[in-house]
Coordinates of C-alpha atoms in Angstrom, one line a residue:
M1 CA 13.7 12.7 24.0
R2 CA 13.8 13.7 27.7
F3 CA 10.8 14.5 30.0
V4 CA 10.7 16.4 33.2
S5 CA 7.9 15.2 35.5
H6 CA 6.4 16.4 38.8
R7 CA 5.3 13.5 40.9
D8 CA 2.8 15.5 43.0
V9 CA 1.2 17.1 39.9
G10 CA 1.0 14.0 37.8
V11 CA 1.5 15.9 34.5
T12 CA 4.5 15.9 32.1
F13 CA 5.8 18.4 29.6
D14 CA 7.9 17.7 26.5
L15 CA 11.0 19.9 27.0
E16 CA 12.8 19.2 23.7
P17 CA 11.4 19.3 20.2
D18 CA 10.6 16.2 18.2
D19 CA 12.9 15.5 15.4
D20 CA 10.3 16.6 12.9
A21 CA 9.5 19.9 14.6
G22 CA 11.9 21.7 12.2
A23 CA 11.5 25.3 11.3
E24 CA 8.0 25.3 12.6
G25 CA 9.3 24.8 16.2
N26 CA 9.3 27.9 18.4
R27 CA 12.4 29.1 20.3
H28 CA 11.6 26.9 23.3
G29 CA 11.7 23.8 21.3
L30 CA 8.1 22.8 21.9
G31 CA 6.9 22.9 18.3
A32 CA 4.4 25.3 16.9
V33 CA 0.9 25.6 18.1
P34 CA -1.1 25.0 15.0
D35 CA -3.9 27.4 14.0
E36 CA -7.3 26.2 15.2
P37 CA -10.7 27.7 14.8
E38 CA -12.0 29.7 17.6
V39 CA -13.7 27.7 20.3
D40 CA -16.6 29.2 22.2
A41 CA -16.0 28.7 25.9
L42 CA -19.7 28.2 26.6
A43 CA -20.2 25.9 23.7
D44 CA -17.3 23.5 24.6
P45 CA -15.5 24.6 27.8
V46 CA -13.3 21.5 27.9
R47 CA -11.8 22.1 24.5
H48 CA -11.5 25.8 25.1
G49 CA -9.7 25.2 28.4
A50 CA -7.3 22.7 26.9
R51 CA -6.3 25.0 24.1
A52 CA -5.7 27.9 26.5
V53 CA -3.3 25.7 28.6
R54 CA -1.5 24.5 25.5
A55 CA -1.0 28.1 24.2
F56 CA 0.2 29.2 27.6
V57 CA 2.9 26.5 27.8
A58 CA 4.1 27.3 24.3
R59 CA 4.9 30.9 25.4
Q60 CA 7.0 30.0 28.5
P61 CA 10.8 29.6 28.9
R62 CA 12.0 26.1 29.6
R63 CA 13.0 26.8 33.2
R64 CA 9.6 28.0 34.1
L65 CA 7.7 25.0 33.0
V66 CA 8.3 22.8 36.0
A67 CA 7.7 25.7 38.3
V68 CA 4.3 26.4 36.7
G69 CA 3.3 22.8 36.4
V70 CA 1.3 22.9 39.6
G71 CA -0.4 26.1 38.6
I72 CA -1.3 24.7 35.2
A73 CA -2.6 21.5 36.7
L74 CA -4.8 23.5 39.0
V75 CA -6.0 25.7 36.2
A76 CA -6.8 22.7 34.1
G77 CA -8.5 21.0 37.0
S78 CA -10.5 24.2 37.6
V79 CA -11.6 24.3 34.0
V80 CA -12.7 20.6 34.1
G81 CA -14.4 21.0 37.5
G82 CA -16.0 24.2 36.2
T83 CA -17.2 22.3 33.1
F84 CA -18.9 19.6 35.2
A85 CA -20.5 22.3 37.4
V86 CA -21.7 24.2 34.3
R87 CA -23.1 21.0 32.8
A88 CA -24.7 20.0 36.1
A89 CA -26.3 23.4 36.4
Q90 CA -27.6 23.2 32.8
A91 CA -29.0 19.7 33.5
A92 CA -30.7 20.9 36.7
A93 CA -32.2 23.9 34.9
A94 CA -33.4 21.7 32.0
E95 CA -35.0 19.3 34.6
R96 CA -36.7 22.2 36.4
D97 CA -38.1 23.4 33.0
R98 CA -39.3 19.9 32.2
V99 CA -41.1 19.5 35.5
A100 CA -42.6 23.0 35.3
A101 CA -43.9 22.2 31.8
L102 CA -45.3 18.9 33.0
L103 CA -47.1 20.3 36.0
A104 CA -48.6 23.1 33.8
S105 CA -50.0 20.5 31.3
P106 CA -53.3 18.7 31.6
G107 CA -52.9 15.4 33.3
G108 CA -49.3 16.0 34.2
V109 CA -48.2 13.8 37.1
L110 CA -44.7 13.9 38.7
D111 CA -44.0 10.2 38.8
L112 CA -46.0 7.2 37.6
G113 CA -43.2 4.6 38.1
S114 CA -42.8 1.7 35.7
G115 CA -45.3 -0.9 37.1
P116 CA -48.8 -1.1 38.7
L117 CA -49.6 1.7 41.1
E118 CA -50.3 1.2 44.7
E119 CA -52.8 2.8 47.1
A120 CA -50.9 5.2 49.4
W121 CA -54.2 5.9 51.3
S122 CA -58.0 5.6 50.7
V123 CA -60.8 7.6 52.4
P124 CA -64.5 6.8 52.2
L125 CA -66.7 9.8 51.2
T126 CA -70.4 10.7 51.9
G127 CA -70.6 13.5 49.4
A128 CA -69.1 14.7 46.1
V129 CA -65.7 16.2 45.4
L130 CA -66.2 19.9 45.4
G131 CA -62.8 21.0 44.0
T132 CA -59.1 21.1 44.6
L133 CA -56.7 23.6 46.1
S134 CA -52.9 24.2 45.8
G135 CA -51.9 25.4 49.3
T136 CA -48.7 26.8 50.6
L137 CA -47.9 23.6 52.5
A138 CA -49.8 20.9 50.6
G139 CA -52.5 20.4 48.0
T140 CA -56.0 19.4 49.2
V141 CA -59.0 17.8 47.7
V142 CA -62.2 19.5 48.9
V143 CA -65.2 17.2 49.5
A144 CA -68.7 17.6 50.8
D145 CA -69.7 15.9 54.1
G146 CA -73.3 16.9 54.8
A147 CA -73.3 20.7 55.4
D148 CA -69.5 20.8 55.7
A149 CA -66.8 21.5 53.1
V150 CA -63.7 19.4 54.1
G151 CA -60.2 19.7 52.9
L152 CA -58.3 16.4 52.7
R153 CA -54.5 16.5 52.4
V154 CA -53.1 14.9 49.3
D155 CA -50.0 13.8 51.2
D156 CA -51.8 11.5 53.7
G157 CA -55.5 11.8 53.2
G158 CA -56.0 13.4 56.6
E159 CA -58.4 16.2 57.3
A160 CA -56.7 19.6 56.9
W161 CA -59.7 21.8 57.7
R162 CA -63.5 21.7 57.9
H163 CA -66.1 24.5 57.6
E164 CA -69.9 24.3 58.0
L165 CA -71.4 26.0 55.0
G166 CA -74.9 24.7 54.7
G167 CA -77.1 22.5 52.5
D168 CA -77.2 22.1 48.7
L169 CA -73.5 22.7 48.8
T170 CA -71.5 23.3 45.6
C171 CA -68.1 24.8 45.0
G172 CA -65.7 26.0 42.4
L173 CA -65.0 24.3 39.2
R174 CA -62.7 21.7 37.8
P175 CA -61.1 21.6 34.3
M176 CA -62.5 19.6 31.5
P177 CA -60.3 16.6 30.3
G178 CA -57.5 18.1 28.3
E179 CA -58.0 21.7 29.6
R180 CA -54.8 23.6 30.5
A181 CA -55.5 25.1 33.9
P182 CA -53.5 25.4 37.1
T183 CA -54.7 24.0 40.4
P184 CA -56.8 26.8 41.9
T185 CA -55.6 28.9 44.8
T186 CA -59.1 30.2 45.6
L187 CA -62.4 28.2 46.0
V188 CA -65.8 29.8 45.8
C189 CA -68.7 27.8 47.4
L190 CA -72.4 28.3 47.3
A191 CA -74.8 26.9 50.0
G192 CA -78.4 27.2 51.2
P193 CA -81.8 27.0 49.5
V194 CA -82.4 29.1 46.4
E195 CA -84.5 31.5 48.5
A196 CA -81.5 32.3 50.7
R197 CA -78.3 31.4 48.9
R198 CA -74.9 32.2 50.5
V199 CA -71.4 32.5 49.1
T200 CA -68.2 31.6 50.9
V201 CA -64.7 32.2 49.6
L202 CA -61.7 30.0 50.8
D203 CA -58.1 30.7 50.1
A204 CA -55.4 28.2 49.1
D205 CA -55.0 26.9 52.7
G206 CA -58.8 26.5 53.3
V207 CA -59.1 29.7 55.3
V208 CA -62.4 31.5 55.0
V209 CA -61.7 35.0 53.6
A210 CA -65.2 36.1 52.9
R211 CA -68.9 35.3 53.5
R212 CA -71.9 37.0 51.8
D213 CA -75.6 36.6 51.6
L214 CA -77.0 36.5 48.0
G215 CA -80.6 36.5 48.9
D216 CA -83.3 34.9 46.6
T217 CA -81.8 33.4 43.4
T218 CA -85.0 31.8 42.1
D219 CA -85.0 33.9 39.0
R220 CA -81.4 33.4 38.0
S221 CA -78.5 31.0 37.8
V222 CA -75.5 31.7 40.0
V223 CA -72.2 29.8 39.2
P224 CA -68.7 30.1 40.8
T225 CA -65.9 30.9 38.3
A226 CA -62.1 31.1 38.2
D227 CA -60.2 33.7 40.0
G228 CA -62.7 34.1 42.8
G229 CA -65.5 35.2 40.5
L230 CA -69.3 34.7 40.7
L231 CA -71.4 34.6 37.5
T232 CA -75.1 35.5 37.5
V233 CA -77.2 34.7 34.4
R234 CA -80.8 35.8 34.3
P235 CA -83.4 36.2 31.5
T236 CA -84.2 39.8 30.6
G237 CA -87.0 41.3 28.6
E238 CA -90.5 39.9 27.8
V239 CA -91.1 36.2 28.3
P240 CA -93.9 35.1 25.9
E241 CA -96.5 32.6 26.9
L242 CA -96.0 29.5 24.8
P243 CA -98.6 26.9 23.8
V244 CA -98.6 23.5 25.4
T245 CA -98.1 20.5 23.1
P246 CA -100.8 17.8 23.7
A247 CA -99.7 14.3 24.5
G248 CA -98.8 12.3 21.4
I249 CA -98.1 15.3 19.3
D250 CA -94.6 16.1 18.0
L251 CA -93.1 19.4 19.1
S252 CA -92.4 20.3 15.5
E253 CA -96.1 20.5 14.8
T254 CA -96.7 23.0 17.6
F255 CA -93.6 25.0 16.6
P256 CA -93.1 24.5 12.8
Q257 CA -90.7 27.4 12.6
G258 CA -89.0 26.9 16.0
I259 CA -89.4 29.3 18.9
L260 CA -89.7 32.7 17.4
A261 CA -89.6 34.9 20.6
G262 CA -88.0 34.7 24.0
P263 CA -86.0 36.6 26.5
D264 CA -82.4 37.7 26.2
A265 CA -79.8 36.6 28.7
L266 CA -78.1 39.1 31.0
L267 CA -74.6 38.2 32.4
E268 CA -73.1 39.8 35.4
M269 CA -69.6 38.8 36.7
T270 CA -68.9 40.0 40.2
D271 CA -66.1 39.4 42.8
A272 CA -67.4 36.7 45.0
A273 CA -65.8 38.1 48.1
S274 CA -66.9 41.8 47.8
G275 CA -69.7 41.7 45.3
A276 CA -67.9 44.3 43.1
L277 CA -69.0 44.2 39.5
R278 CA -66.3 43.0 37.1
W279 CA -68.2 43.0 33.8
T280 CA -71.6 42.6 32.2
A281 CA -72.7 41.2 28.8
E282 CA -76.0 40.6 27.1
V283 CA -76.8 37.7 24.8
P284 CA -79.7 38.4 22.5
F285 CA -82.4 35.8 21.8
E286 CA -82.2 34.3 18.3
P287 CA -85.5 33.4 16.6
G288 CA -85.9 29.9 15.3
A289 CA -84.6 28.2 18.4
Y290 CA -84.8 24.4 18.3
P291 CA -87.7 23.3 20.5
L292 CA -85.9 20.2 21.9
G293 CA -83.1 22.5 23.1
C294 CA -85.5 24.7 25.0
G295 CA -86.0 22.6 28.1
P296 CA -89.2 20.7 27.3
T297 CA -90.9 19.1 30.4
I298 CA -93.7 16.5 30.5
D299 CA -96.7 17.3 32.6
V300 CA -98.7 14.7 34.5
D301 CA -101.2 14.4 31.7
G302 CA -98.4 13.7 29.1
S303 CA -98.4 17.1 27.5
T304 CA -95.1 18.9 26.8
R305 CA -94.3 22.4 28.1
I306 CA -91.4 24.6 26.9
T307 CA -89.5 26.4 29.5
L308 CA -87.6 29.5 28.3
S309 CA -84.7 29.0 30.7
V310 CA -81.0 29.9 30.4
G311 CA -77.9 28.6 32.3
A312 CA -74.2 28.5 32.2
Y313 CA -71.5 25.8 31.9
V314 CA -68.2 27.1 33.4
T315 CA -64.6 25.7 33.3
P316 CA -61.4 27.5 34.4
T317 CA -60.9 29.0 31.0
L318 CA -64.4 29.0 29.4
I319 CA -67.9 30.3 30.1
V320 CA -70.7 28.8 27.9
I321 CA -74.2 30.3 28.0
D322 CA -76.8 27.8 27.0
G323 CA -80.5 28.4 26.8
C324 CA -83.6 28.5 24.6
G325 CA -82.5 30.7 21.6
V326 CA -79.5 32.0 23.6
D327 CA -76.0 30.6 22.9
A328 CA -72.6 32.2 23.4
A329 CA -69.2 31.5 24.8
F330 CA -67.0 33.9 26.8
L331 CA -63.5 34.1 28.3
P332 CA -63.5 34.6 32.1
D333 CA -62.7 38.3 31.6
G334 CA -65.9 38.8 29.5
T335 CA -64.4 38.7 26.0
L336 CA -66.9 37.1 23.6
L337 CA -65.3 33.9 22.2
A338 CA -68.1 32.5 20.0
G339 CA -71.7 33.4 19.2
R340 CA -74.9 31.6 18.2
E341 CA -73.8 31.4 14.5
D342 CA -70.6 29.6 15.6
L343 CA -72.1 27.3 18.2
D344 CA -74.9 26.2 15.8
Q345 CA -72.3 24.8 13.5
A346 CA -69.7 23.5 16.0
Y347 CA -68.9 22.7 19.6
L348 CA -66.2 24.4 21.6
Q349 CA -63.4 22.6 23.5
P350 CA -60.3 24.0 25.3
D351 CA -57.0 23.1 23.6
P352 CA -54.4 21.4 25.9
D353 CA -51.8 23.6 24.2
G354 CA -53.7 26.8 25.1
G355 CA -56.6 28.3 23.2
Y356 CA -59.7 26.6 21.9
V357 CA -61.0 24.4 19.1
L358 CA -64.4 25.0 17.4
H359 CA -65.1 21.5 16.1
G360 CA -67.3 21.9 13.0
Y361 CA -70.2 19.4 12.6
A362 CA -70.5 19.8 8.9
A363 CA -68.2 22.7 8.5
P364 CA -64.4 23.3 8.9
S365 CA -63.0 23.4 12.4
Q366 CA -61.5 26.6 13.7
V367 CA -58.4 26.7 16.0
L368 CA -58.4 29.8 18.3
D369 CA -55.7 31.3 20.4
E370 CA -56.0 32.2 24.2
R371 CA -57.8 35.4 23.4
G372 CA -60.2 33.9 20.8
G373 CA -58.2 35.1 17.8
L374 CA -58.3 32.8 14.7
R375 CA -55.1 30.7 14.4
S376 CA -56.2 28.4 11.5
V377 CA -59.1 26.8 9.7
V378 CA -58.9 23.0 9.3
N379 CA -61.1 21.0 6.9
L380 CA -60.4 17.8 8.8
G381 CA -61.4 16.7 12.3
V382 CA -59.1 18.2 15.0
V383 CA -58.2 15.6 17.7
V384 CA -57.3 16.9 21.2
P385 CA -55.3 14.6 23.6
T386 CA -56.5 14.3 27.2
A387 CA -53.0 14.5 28.7
T388 CA -49.7 16.1 27.6
D389 CA -46.3 16.9 29.1
A390 CA -45.6 20.2 27.3
V391 CA -47.0 22.7 24.9
S392 CA -46.7 21.9 21.2
A393 CA -47.3 24.3 18.3
N394 CA -48.4 21.4 16.0
L395 CA -51.9 20.2 15.4
L396 CA -53.2 16.6 15.2
V397 CA -56.1 16.0 12.8
L398 CA -57.9 12.9 11.5
D399 CA -59.1 12.4 7.9
G400 CA -62.2 10.4 7.2
N401 CA -60.3 7.2 6.8
G402 CA -58.7 7.2 10.3
T403 CA -55.3 8.5 9.1
L404 CA -53.7 10.7 11.7
L405 CA -51.9 13.8 10.3
C406 CA -49.7 16.4 12.0
L407 CA -49.9 20.0 10.8
D408 CA -47.5 22.8 11.8
A409 CA -48.7 26.2 13.1
D410 CA -49.2 27.4 9.5
G411 CA -51.4 24.4 8.6
Q412 CA -48.7 22.7 6.6
R413 CA -48.5 18.9 6.7
L414 CA -45.5 17.6 8.7
W415 CA -46.4 13.9 8.6
P416 CA -47.2 11.7 6.8
A417 CA -44.9 13.1 4.2
S418 CA -47.4 12.8 1.4
P419 CA -51.0 11.5 1.0
G420 CA -49.7 8.3 -0.5
A421 CA -47.1 7.6 2.2
T422 CA -47.3 4.4 4.2
S423 CA -49.3 5.2 7.3
P424 CA -49.8 3.4 10.7
P425 CA -53.1 1.7 11.5
A426 CA -56.2 3.8 11.4
V427 CA -57.0 5.5 14.7
S428 CA -60.2 6.8 16.1
S429 CA -58.8 9.1 18.8
V430 CA -55.7 10.4 20.5
L431 CA -55.4 9.9 24.3
V432 CA -52.0 11.2 25.2
R433 CA -49.1 13.2 23.6
A434 CA -46.0 13.1 25.7
G435 CA -42.3 12.0 25.7
G436 CA -42.2 12.4 22.0
V437 CA -45.0 9.9 21.5
V438 CA -48.6 10.2 20.4
L439 CA -50.7 7.5 22.1
G440 CA -53.7 6.7 19.9
L441 CA -56.6 4.2 20.0
T442 CA -57.3 2.2 16.9
R443 CA -60.8 1.3 15.6
D444 CA -60.6 -2.2 17.2
W445 CA -59.7 -0.6 20.6
S446 CA -56.1 -1.5 20.7
L447 CA -53.4 1.0 21.7
V448 CA -50.8 2.4 19.2
G449 CA -47.7 4.5 19.7
L450 CA -46.5 6.9 17.0
D451 CA -43.4 9.0 16.9
A452 CA -44.5 12.6 17.5
N453 CA -41.7 13.9 15.2
D454 CA -42.4 12.0 12.0
G455 CA -45.5 9.8 12.7
T456 CA -43.7 6.5 12.3
L457 CA -45.2 3.5 14.1
L458 CA -43.2 2.7 17.3
W459 CA -45.4 -0.1 18.5
Q460 CA -48.9 -1.5 18.3
G461 CA -50.5 -3.1 21.4
D462 CA -51.9 -6.6 21.3
R463 CA -55.6 -7.4 21.4
D464 CA -55.3 -8.6 25.0
T465 CA -55.2 -5.0 26.2
R466 CA -58.4 -3.6 24.7
V467 CA -59.4 -0.1 25.6
P468 CA -63.0 0.8 24.6
E469 CA -63.2 4.3 23.3
Y470 CA -66.4 5.1 25.2
G471 CA -64.7 4.3 28.5
T472 CA -61.4 6.3 28.3
D473 CA -62.1 9.9 29.1
A474 CA -59.5 10.0 31.8
A475 CA -55.7 9.9 31.2
V476 CA -52.6 11.2 33.0
T477 CA -48.8 11.0 32.1
D478 CA -45.4 11.8 33.6
G479 CA -43.9 12.1 30.2
T480 CA -42.7 8.5 30.2
V481 CA -45.7 6.5 31.2
A482 CA -49.4 7.1 30.6
V483 CA -52.2 5.8 32.9
L484 CA -55.7 5.4 31.5
A485 CA -58.9 4.9 33.5
V486 CA -60.9 2.3 31.6
A487 CA -64.5 1.2 31.8
A488 CA -64.8 -2.3 30.3
D489 CA -68.5 -2.0 29.5
Q490 CA -71.4 0.4 29.4
S491 CA -73.4 -0.9 32.4
A492 CA -74.5 1.2 35.3
T493 CA -71.5 0.0 37.4
P494 CA -69.0 -1.3 34.9
E495 CA -65.9 -3.3 35.5
R496 CA -63.1 -0.8 35.9
H497 CA -59.4 -0.9 35.8
L498 CA -56.3 1.3 35.3
V499 CA -54.1 0.6 32.3
G500 CA -50.5 1.8 32.4
V501 CA -48.6 2.2 29.1
D502 CA -44.8 2.7 28.6
L503 CA -45.0 5.3 25.8
R504 CA -41.7 4.3 24.1
T505 CA -42.1 0.5 24.2
G506 CA -45.9 -0.1 24.5
R507 CA -45.4 -2.4 27.5
T508 CA -48.6 -2.3 29.6
W509 CA -49.8 -3.2 33.1
T510 CA -53.4 -3.4 34.5
L511 CA -54.7 -2.6 37.9
D512 CA -58.3 -3.8 38.7
R513 CA -60.5 -1.3 40.5
E514 CA -64.0 -1.4 42.1
H515 CA -67.1 -1.6 40.0
T516 CA -68.4 2.0 40.3
A517 CA -70.6 4.3 38.2
M518 CA -67.9 6.8 37.7
A519 CA -64.1 7.1 38.2
E520 CA -62.2 10.3 37.8
L521 CA -58.5 10.9 37.9
L522 CA -57.6 14.1 39.7
V523 CA -54.2 15.8 39.6
V524 CA -53.3 18.1 42.5
D525 CA -49.8 19.6 42.5
G526 CA -48.5 16.7 40.4
A527 CA -50.0 14.0 42.7
L528 CA -52.6 11.5 41.3
V529 CA -55.8 10.9 43.2
E530 CA -58.7 8.7 42.0
Y531 CA -62.3 9.6 42.8
A532 CA -64.8 6.8 42.4
T533 CA -68.5 7.1 43.2
G534 CA -71.8 5.2 42.8
T535 CA -75.0 6.1 41.1
A536 CA -77.3 6.7 44.0
T537 CA -77.7 10.2 45.4
E538 CA -79.8 10.8 48.5
V539 CA -81.3 14.1 49.7
R540 CA -81.4 14.2 53.5
D541 CA -82.4 16.8 56.1
L542 CA -79.5 18.5 57.8
P543 CA -79.4 19.6 61.5
N544 CA -79.9 23.2 60.4
G545 CA -83.1 22.3 58.5
E546 CA -81.6 22.6 55.0
A547 CA -81.4 19.8 52.5
G548 CA -78.0 18.0 51.9
W549 CA -76.9 15.9 49.0
F550 CA -75.3 12.5 49.9
R551 CA -73.4 10.1 47.6
D552 CA -71.1 7.4 48.7
G553 CA -67.7 7.3 47.1
T554 CA -64.0 6.8 47.7
L555 CA -60.9 9.0 47.3
T556 CA -57.6 7.2 46.8
R557 CA -54.1 8.4 46.4
L558 CA -52.2 6.3 43.8
T559 CA -48.4 6.2 43.8
P560 CA -45.6 4.0 42.4
P561 CA -44.4 1.2 44.7
A562 CA -41.8 2.2 47.2
P563 CA -38.3 1.4 46.1

């Protein structure tokens, strides 16, 4: 057997047939190219390219083979190089998709490292956190400082901008734990006394784009909403005079059938900048309202007086109207989500995968889509994680024994495989679902990791790392690690620490924090910021004669250690 080689090319070609080529060899003596199944170039570009080169060689006269060796090598090299480029592009696209899904998820942080976090910067505060903004250059946390709204850069904690707005300052809205909502690009702020309330609208970079006087708002509630909206809720219709319950007498004796008459609630959503009306709705009074839910107040003589008031609780995706005999939930565009008959039997919570869950007290729970349409009815308790890294179509539920089950979009059981199947330890809640792992909390306050695909137990934490259920309402994840904000007790200023958990292995770390009344984990453009504050709030006179709210606190950016 003879070979002709080309030193510069580094490839060789068999120019004579092997002895066993026989009748199957072609006229050039290279042996037949056996039949192979078609190979999709996109599915396997390497195999496809190699087969193309082999077929080309089989068709050539012997004298051309050395001449085309260089060309074949270049073609083969191009195929291989192109393959690596295609695979690199595919990997880059997959990573972009992963990061986008992570940042769109509740509690999604870009990088939590693998060990205890460090303080990149820390800034003392004199007022509350008012909101967050996602700017064109950098994200900001907006805080109150007397009469001023101040934007602090997430990158370095420095002051990006400051605007004097006035006393009794409140702004925007932040998502509930587990609510899927982007960092806002508009912030609506209210300031001034109720007799002369003012609204100011800031854009993503903290620039004031509108100011407007609202006048006297004594007879109504005014609340900023998502997308630069302003919600006004006021009672409408006749307000009956209710009897006062003498001291020492139960309210049920004064109102044995509940409150039978009261005002309806009128809702008006306007554009905060222009005042243009977006939509209106009316929520009728429902007789039989529970007296304790009607704002009872105690007079100086000990008697109890009922106030027929109505207010609103607003999140980025939800508007809940709550008052005496008036209960309803709306989407930000005015679509009715749930009425009194629903909210009497259940409480409403945004779903981290989009949509909402009506958790039934003594009735089945309802899973709703983003427009309020019914997805499914579940007879078990639906559990909603606080942090995720992507959307899942599956639903996690708990039975009465603490067994965690996973249902598909049609309500069919995915795991455990059957009611009698071996199940992991009983859990009381689910904190995080990310990286293919469900992070749960057992009844004895230990952490447990379950495979999100089949529910098998991956690991169970030791009792040295105990996480009380009452103190774990804040969690974040980067898809590999979860970080929990934990209060060790139920005192006014409990011992606090952060607990990091490797989701696949269960390895943990702990970072002690200051004893504070409250600690909140904020996520701004994928960055993690801790907001800690005390219990004492002071009202002080401001230079403009209005009253300002003051509360000491700390804002801290937390990052993995530098490499």
